[in-house]
Coordinates of C-alpha atoms in Angstrom, one line a residue:
M77 CA 0.0 0.0 0.0
K78 CA 1.5 3.2 -1.2
G79 CA 1.0 6.6 0.4
L80 CA -1.4 5.2 3.0
D81 CA -0.5 8.0 5.5
R82 CA -1.7 10.6 3.0
V83 CA -4.8 8.7 2.2
L84 CA -5.6 8.4 5.9
Q85 CA -5.0 12.2 6.5
A86 CA -7.3 13.1 3.7
Y87 CA -9.9 10.6 4.9
T88 CA -9.9 12.1 8.4
L89 CA -10.6 15.5 6.9
I90 CA -13.3 14.3 4.6
Q91 CA -15.0 12.3 7.3
K92 CA -15.7 15.6 9.2
S93 CA -17.9 16.7 6.3
I94 CA -19.3 13.3 5.3
P95 CA -19.7 11.2 8.5
N96 CA -21.0 8.1 6.8
I97 CA -18.1 7.8 4.3
Q98 CA -16.2 4.5 4.1
L99 CA -12.6 3.8 3.2
W100 CA -11.7 0.5 1.6
L101 CA -8.0 -0.3 1.5
V102 CA -6.9 -2.9 -1.0
G103 CA -3.4 -4.1 -1.5
N104 CA -0.6 -5.8 0.4
D105 CA -1.3 -4.9 4.0
Q106 CA 1.4 -7.2 5.4
T107 CA 4.3 -4.8 4.8
P108 CA 5.8 -3.2 8.0
Y109 CA 4.6 0.2 6.8
A110 CA 1.0 -0.9 6.2
M111 CA 0.9 -3.0 9.4
E112 CA 2.0 -0.1 11.5
L113 CA -0.7 2.2 10.1
K114 CA -3.3 -0.6 10.2
H115 CA -2.8 -1.0 14.0
T116 CA -3.2 2.7 14.6
I117 CA -6.7 2.8 13.0
V118 CA -8.0 -0.6 13.8
S119 CA -10.8 0.9 16.0
D120 CA -12.4 2.8 13.1
P121 CA -15.3 0.7 11.8
S122 CA -15.6 2.8 8.7
I123 CA -12.2 1.6 7.4
T124 CA -11.9 -1.9 5.9
F125 CA -8.6 -3.5 5.0
F126 CA -9.2 -6.1 2.3
G127 CA -5.5 -6.9 1.9
K128 CA -4.4 -8.4 -1.4
V129 CA -7.3 -9.6 -3.5
S130 CA -7.8 -11.6 -6.7
E131 CA -8.1 -9.8 -10.0
S132 CA -11.8 -10.6 -10.2
Y133 CA -12.5 -9.4 -6.7
K134 CA -10.5 -6.2 -7.3
Y135 CA -12.8 -5.4 -10.3
E136 CA -15.8 -6.1 -8.2
L137 CA -14.7 -3.7 -5.6
L138 CA -13.8 -1.1 -8.2
A139 CA -17.2 -1.4 -9.7
K140 CA -18.8 -0.7 -6.3
A141 CA -16.5 2.2 -5.4
H142 CA -17.5 5.8 -6.0
I143 CA -13.9 7.2 -5.9
L144 CA -10.5 5.7 -6.3
V145 CA -7.7 7.3 -4.3
H146 CA -4.3 6.3 -5.5
G147 CA -1.9 7.6 -2.8
S148 CA 1.4 6.6 -4.3
Y149 CA 4.2 9.1 -3.9
K150 CA 6.1 7.9 -7.0
E151 CA 3.7 6.0 -9.3
G152 CA 2.0 9.0 -10.9
W153 CA -0.6 7.4 -13.1
G154 CA -0.6 3.7 -12.3
R155 CA -2.4 0.9 -14.0
V156 CA -5.0 0.7 -11.2
V157 CA -6.1 4.3 -12.1
L158 CA -6.9 3.1 -15.7
E159 CA -8.6 0.0 -14.4
A160 CA -10.8 2.0 -12.1
N161 CA -11.7 4.3 -15.0
I162 CA -12.8 1.4 -17.1
E163 CA -14.6 -0.6 -14.3
C164 CA -16.2 2.4 -12.6
D165 CA -17.0 4.2 -15.8
S166 CA -16.1 7.4 -14.1
S167 CA -13.9 10.4 -14.8
T168 CA -10.3 10.1 -13.6
Y169 CA -8.5 13.1 -12.1
G170 CA -5.0 13.6 -11.0
S171 CA -3.7 15.9 -8.3
Y172 CA -0.4 16.8 -6.7
W173 CA -0.8 17.0 -2.9

């Protein structure tokens, strides 16, 4: 999971305006970086860690999602962004934060 700290910061801010929002985290959650952050927010029921999922389940989650947040520091326009655009049939935006 890349840039998870930034995603969590943004989520905390957005949650103040949209209290019923949910955050789904998908990817390798067994890295030391992800595990450390995971343990700090385990008490928040609005955040779900799916871990690494199959390709078919990834597309199922993308189809259900309203927004994809790609928090990578280095991977500017990764493959998952294109996949989300195709599966979610939504506009895709980029931002430098």
